[in-house]
mmCIF file of C-alpha atoms in Angstrom:
data_model
loop_
_atom_site.group_PDB
_atom_site.id
_atom_site.type_symbol
_atom_site.label_atom_id
_atom_site.label_comp_id
_atom_site.label_asym_id
_atom_site.label_seq_id
_atom_site.Cartn_x
_atom_site.Cartn_y
_atom_site.Cartn_z
ATOM 1 C CA MET A 1 116.094 119.981 89.247
ATOM 2 C CA ILE A 2 115.611 123.045 87.050
ATOM 3 C CA GLY A 3 115.802 121.396 83.689
ATOM 4 C CA ILE A 4 113.570 118.404 84.392
ATOM 5 C CA ASN A 5 110.690 120.014 82.483
ATOM 6 C CA ILE A 6 112.856 120.026 79.360
ATOM 7 C CA TYR A 7 113.669 116.334 79.769
ATOM 8 C CA LEU A 8 110.037 115.426 80.392
ATOM 9 C CA ALA A 9 108.971 117.443 77.329
ATOM 10 C CA LEU A 10 111.526 115.678 75.103
ATOM 11 C CA ILE A 11 110.364 112.279 76.401
ATOM 12 C CA ALA A 12 106.728 113.267 75.808
ATOM 13 C CA ILE A 13 107.471 114.307 72.211
ATOM 14 C CA ALA A 14 109.315 111.043 71.592
ATOM 15 C CA THR A 15 106.423 109.016 73.015
ATOM 16 C CA LEU A 16 103.909 110.903 70.870
ATOM 17 C CA LEU A 17 105.940 110.256 67.708
ATOM 18 C CA SER A 18 106.135 106.552 68.618
ATOM 19 C CA MET A 19 102.367 106.496 69.198
ATOM 20 C CA TYR A 20 101.916 107.911 65.691
ATOM 21 C CA ARG A 21 103.893 104.972 64.319
ATOM 22 C CA VAL A 22 101.880 102.539 66.463
ATOM 23 C CA PHE A 23 98.568 103.796 65.058
ATOM 24 C CA ARG A 24 99.785 104.407 61.501
ATOM 25 C CA GLY A 25 102.243 101.545 60.950
ATOM 26 C CA PRO A 26 101.409 99.545 57.831
ATOM 27 C CA THR A 27 102.537 96.168 59.181
ATOM 28 C CA THR A 28 102.480 94.438 62.548
ATOM 29 C CA VAL A 29 106.265 94.549 62.887
ATOM 30 C CA ASP A 30 106.190 98.343 62.535
ATOM 31 C CA ARG A 31 103.874 98.555 65.520
ATOM 32 C CA LEU A 32 106.056 96.136 67.491
ATOM 33 C CA VAL A 33 109.172 98.193 66.747
ATOM 34 C CA ALA A 34 107.421 101.326 67.997
ATOM 35 C CA VAL A 35 106.254 99.553 71.168
ATOM 36 C CA ASP A 36 109.797 98.273 71.767
ATOM 37 C CA ILE A 37 111.167 101.809 71.578
ATOM 38 C CA MET A 38 108.383 103.016 73.887
ATOM 39 C CA THR A 39 109.300 100.458 76.539
ATOM 40 C CA THR A 40 112.928 101.586 76.400
ATOM 41 C CA ILE A 41 111.822 105.215 76.785
ATOM 42 C CA THR A 42 109.530 104.256 79.693
ATOM 43 C CA THR A 43 112.460 102.657 81.522
ATOM 44 C CA GLY A 44 114.380 105.924 81.293
ATOM 45 C CA LEU A 45 111.284 107.829 82.448
ATOM 46 C CA MET A 46 110.945 105.624 85.541
ATOM 47 C CA VAL A 47 114.585 106.271 86.458
ATOM 48 C CA LEU A 48 113.988 110.020 86.074
ATOM 49 C CA PHE A 49 110.955 109.740 88.375
ATOM 50 C CA ALA A 50 113.072 107.888 90.912
ATOM 51 C CA LEU A 51 115.343 110.925 91.057
ATOM 52 C CA TYR A 52 112.449 113.403 91.069
ATOM 53 C CA TYR A 53 110.547 111.759 93.934
ATOM 54 C CA GLN A 54 113.780 110.734 95.727
ATOM 55 C CA ARG A 55 112.689 107.102 96.029
ATOM 56 C CA MET A 56 115.285 104.441 95.300
ATOM 57 C CA ILE A 57 112.637 101.694 95.069
ATOM 58 C CA PHE A 58 111.568 103.042 91.643
ATOM 59 C CA LEU A 59 114.914 101.852 90.260
ATOM 60 C CA ASP A 60 113.944 98.264 91.090
ATOM 61 C CA VAL A 61 110.622 98.836 89.356
ATOM 62 C CA ALA A 62 112.491 100.059 86.267
ATOM 63 C CA LEU A 63 114.767 96.995 86.273
ATOM 64 C CA VAL A 64 111.837 94.568 86.520
ATOM 65 C CA TYR A 65 109.997 96.484 83.804
ATOM 66 C CA ALA A 66 113.011 96.239 81.481
ATOM 67 C CA ILE A 67 113.261 92.466 82.055
ATOM 68 C CA LEU A 68 109.549 91.924 81.405
ATOM 69 C CA ALA A 69 109.573 94.085 78.267
ATOM 70 C CA PHE A 70 112.525 92.104 76.893
ATOM 71 C CA GLY A 71 110.692 88.809 77.485
ATOM 72 C CA GLY A 72 107.556 90.159 75.882
ATOM 73 C CA VAL A 73 109.339 91.339 72.739
ATOM 74 C CA ILE A 74 111.154 87.989 72.380
ATOM 75 C CA ALA A 75 107.828 86.161 72.762
ATOM 76 C CA PHE A 76 106.173 88.333 70.105
ATOM 77 C CA ALA A 77 109.067 87.804 67.706
ATOM 78 C CA ARG A 78 108.897 84.026 68.155
ATOM 79 C CA TYR A 79 105.146 84.178 67.591
ATOM 80 C CA LEU A 80 105.583 86.125 64.336
ATOM 81 C CA GLU A 81 108.121 83.568 63.131
ATOM 82 C CA GLY A 82 105.588 80.852 63.827
ATOM 83 C CA GLY A 83 107.730 79.085 66.391
ATOM 84 C CA LEU A 84 105.799 79.702 69.590
ATOM 85 C CA MET B 1 129.409 118.183 94.943
ATOM 86 C CA ASN B 2 127.588 120.472 92.572
ATOM 87 C CA ALA B 3 129.847 119.619 89.648
ATOM 88 C CA LEU B 4 128.545 116.034 89.778
ATOM 89 C CA ALA B 5 124.968 117.310 89.465
ATOM 90 C CA ALA B 6 125.944 119.450 86.474
ATOM 91 C CA ILE B 7 127.646 116.524 84.699
ATOM 92 C CA GLY B 8 124.598 114.352 85.377
ATOM 93 C CA GLU B 9 122.221 116.981 84.014
ATOM 94 C CA ILE B 10 124.241 117.282 80.821
ATOM 95 C CA LEU B 11 124.206 113.486 80.375
ATOM 96 C CA VAL B 12 120.440 113.317 80.977
ATOM 97 C CA LEU B 13 119.843 116.108 78.460
ATOM 98 C CA LEU B 14 121.947 114.228 75.895
ATOM 99 C CA GLY B 15 120.034 111.016 76.581
ATOM 100 C CA THR B 16 116.581 112.543 76.229
ATOM 101 C CA PHE B 17 117.703 114.284 73.042
ATOM 102 C CA PHE B 18 118.707 110.875 71.662
ATOM 103 C CA TYR B 19 115.286 109.527 72.694
ATOM 104 C CA PHE B 20 113.751 112.293 70.575
ATOM 105 C CA LEU B 21 116.065 111.434 67.665
ATOM 106 C CA SER B 22 115.109 107.763 67.860
ATOM 107 C CA ALA B 23 111.404 108.580 67.682
ATOM 108 C CA LEU B 24 112.119 110.920 64.761
ATOM 109 C CA GLY B 25 113.910 108.102 62.954
ATOM 110 C CA LEU B 26 110.883 105.918 63.605
ATOM 111 C CA ILE B 27 108.797 108.464 61.703
ATOM 112 C CA ARG B 28 111.163 109.411 58.902
ATOM 113 C CA MET B 29 112.595 106.106 57.693
ATOM 114 C CA PRO B 30 111.020 104.330 54.702
ATOM 115 C CA ASP B 31 110.669 100.691 55.763
ATOM 116 C CA VAL B 32 110.717 98.583 58.892
ATOM 117 C CA TYR B 33 114.375 97.539 58.606
ATOM 118 C CA ASN B 34 115.651 101.098 58.412
ATOM 119 C CA ARG B 35 113.310 102.165 61.188
ATOM 120 C CA MET B 36 114.606 99.446 63.493
ATOM 121 C CA GLN B 37 118.189 100.280 62.525
ATOM 122 C CA THR B 38 118.109 103.954 63.476
ATOM 123 C CA SER B 39 115.722 103.858 66.388
ATOM 124 C CA THR B 40 117.279 100.972 68.301
ATOM 125 C CA LYS B 41 120.764 102.434 68.070
ATOM 126 C CA SER B 42 119.781 105.873 69.285
ATOM 127 C CA ALA B 43 117.404 104.533 71.950
ATOM 128 C CA THR B 44 120.208 102.403 73.383
ATOM 129 C CA LEU B 45 122.555 105.396 73.471
ATOM 130 C CA GLY B 46 119.811 107.538 75.005
ATOM 131 C CA SER B 47 119.181 104.972 77.716
ATOM 132 C CA LEU B 48 122.876 104.894 78.557
ATOM 133 C CA GLY B 49 122.924 108.684 78.824
ATOM 134 C CA VAL B 50 119.800 108.952 80.951
ATOM 135 C CA LEU B 51 120.633 106.086 83.332
ATOM 136 C CA VAL B 52 124.289 106.920 83.966
ATOM 137 C CA GLY B 53 123.380 110.620 84.086
ATOM 138 C CA VAL B 54 120.759 110.043 86.777
ATOM 139 C CA GLY B 55 123.263 107.995 88.790
ATOM 140 C CA ILE B 56 125.892 110.757 88.674
ATOM 141 C CA TRP B 57 123.269 113.443 89.274
ATOM 142 C CA ALA B 58 122.019 111.656 92.402
ATOM 143 C CA LEU B 59 125.561 111.623 93.772
ATOM 144 C CA GLY B 60 125.574 115.417 93.627
ATOM 145 C CA THR B 61 122.338 115.838 95.612
ATOM 146 C CA ASP B 62 121.922 115.601 99.381
ATOM 147 C CA PHE B 63 119.914 112.351 99.395
ATOM 148 C CA GLY B 64 122.030 110.489 96.840
ATOM 149 C CA SER B 65 124.504 107.737 97.644
ATOM 150 C CA ILE B 66 126.689 105.152 95.913
ATOM 151 C CA PRO B 67 123.852 102.542 95.551
ATOM 152 C CA TRP B 68 122.037 104.946 93.203
ATOM 153 C CA LEU B 69 124.939 104.882 90.769
ATOM 154 C CA THR B 70 125.325 101.109 91.146
ATOM 155 C CA LYS B 71 121.684 100.356 90.439
ATOM 156 C CA THR B 72 121.469 102.661 87.440
ATOM 157 C CA VAL B 73 124.659 101.187 85.968
ATOM 158 C CA VAL B 74 123.166 97.698 86.421
ATOM 159 C CA ILE B 75 120.016 98.730 84.521
ATOM 160 C CA ALA B 76 122.140 100.400 81.818
ATOM 161 C CA VAL B 77 124.263 97.279 81.293
ATOM 162 C CA PHE B 78 121.125 95.148 81.138
ATOM 163 C CA LEU B 79 119.575 97.398 78.480
ATOM 164 C CA LEU B 80 122.857 97.492 76.552
ATOM 165 C CA LEU B 81 122.894 93.684 76.448
ATOM 166 C CA THR B 82 119.227 92.988 75.712
ATOM 167 C CA ASN B 83 118.254 95.782 73.305
ATOM 168 C CA PRO B 84 120.255 94.438 70.306
ATOM 169 C CA ILE B 85 118.976 90.921 71.009
ATOM 170 C CA SER B 86 115.328 91.953 70.901
ATOM 171 C CA ALA B 87 115.939 94.061 67.779
ATOM 172 C CA HIS B 88 117.621 91.119 66.071
ATOM 173 C CA ALA B 89 114.759 88.771 66.941
ATOM 174 C CA LEU B 90 112.140 91.248 65.714
ATOM 175 C CA ILE B 91 113.913 91.909 62.422
ATOM 176 C CA ARG B 92 114.451 88.209 61.748
ATOM 177 C CA ALA B 93 110.747 87.664 62.398
ATOM 178 C CA ALA B 94 109.954 90.472 59.953
ATOM 179 C CA TYR B 95 112.171 88.938 57.288
ATOM 180 C CA LYS B 96 110.742 85.463 57.820
ATOM 181 C CA SER B 97 107.167 86.724 57.623
ATOM 182 C CA GLY B 98 107.924 88.149 54.172
ATOM 183 C CA ILE B 99 107.866 91.918 54.603
ATOM 184 C CA PRO B 100 109.513 93.361 51.464
ATOM 185 C CA LEU B 101 112.527 95.655 51.516
ATOM 186 C CA TRP B 102 112.306 99.283 50.504
ATOM 187 C CA GLU B 103 112.642 99.635 46.722
ATOM 188 C CA GLY B 104 115.795 101.757 47.150
ATOM 189 C CA SER B 105 117.637 98.988 49.001
ATOM 190 C CA VAL B 106 120.502 97.506 46.999
ATOM 191 C CA VAL B 107 122.060 94.945 49.352
ATOM 192 C CA ASP B 108 120.362 91.875 50.841
ATOM 193 C CA ARG B 109 123.092 89.918 52.597
ATOM 194 C CA TYR B 110 120.713 87.652 54.462
ATOM 195 C CA ARG B 111 119.140 86.335 51.251
ATOM 196 C CA GLU B 112 122.612 85.752 49.750
ATOM 197 C CA HIS B 113 123.562 83.894 52.910
ATOM 198 C CA LEU B 114 120.446 81.739 52.742
ATOM 199 C CA GLU B 115 120.981 80.981 49.052
ATOM 200 C CA ALA B 116 124.630 80.041 49.620
ATOM 201 C CA LYS B 117 123.652 77.739 52.452
ATOM 202 C CA GLU B 118 120.936 76.147 50.318
ATOM 203 C CA LYS B 119 123.370 75.543 47.434
ATOM 204 C CA GLU B 120 125.938 74.053 49.781
ATOM 205 C CA LYS B 121 123.323 71.708 51.215
ATOM 206 C CA VAL B 122 122.239 70.575 47.740
ATOM 207 C CA GLU B 123 125.816 69.930 46.575
ATOM 208 C CA ALA B 124 126.982 68.078 49.683
ATOM 209 C CA PRO B 125 124.101 66.572 51.609
ATOM 210 C CA GLU B 126 126.431 64.359 53.700
ATOM 211 C CA GLY B 127 128.311 67.291 55.144
ATOM 212 C CA ALA B 128 125.144 68.965 56.336
ATOM 213 C CA GLU B 129 125.138 67.138 59.653
ATOM 214 C CA GLU B 130 128.359 68.687 60.932
ATOM 215 C CA THR B 131 127.208 72.275 60.455
ATOM 216 C CA PRO B 132 124.502 73.110 62.961
ATOM 217 C CA THR B 133 121.520 74.875 61.443
ATOM 218 C CA GLU B 134 121.138 78.494 62.355
ATOM 219 C CA GLU B 135 117.476 78.351 63.258
ATOM 220 C CA GLY B 136 117.506 75.691 65.934
ATOM 221 C CA GLY B 137 113.843 75.081 65.270
ATOM 222 C CA GLU B 138 111.773 72.082 66.156
ATOM 223 C CA GLU B 139 111.390 70.742 62.635
#
């Protein structure tokens, strides 16, 4: 449990860099790519929190979040193609 | 028991470092195709490291048990299967909506593929029914 501050700091830096791309991105797909990466990072963060708070139920939350993020990204991609 | 916790910590450190690299690639790359290329690959590898690392790390602690490792491996396999699919769908949507390539790009295989398919359809319109179209659209 000693090094968890390092892991949380690395995840925070990665999220901040992705937020920069979300606000700056010249096209819509750039922003969607950044949001996709942020959902992947958030899934890893939830699993880390499950270990930190010693609650196994957070793993189920992470699994459901990953499924919903996948569906959302597929829906956005279909919408951009004009097929939805 | 403590060796398992050490192995898990090393894996988690590797995974979070790959998260950082993926966000860095999101900043540094010139266009949306390159950004998706680098960041999806390293984010998938980072997720594998973090999830499997947490599962092994929990085995080394006093509250951990085998279901921790099982659940994290299930989430890791799910991410490993679905991350390339979502990246592929997003990039195809980007190409279809007409976002130009970076001016330093020299290869465009997808356009060559589309042109070859178009030429084949023009030359042999009868044979077009056997080959299923790639899009599967409603039109």
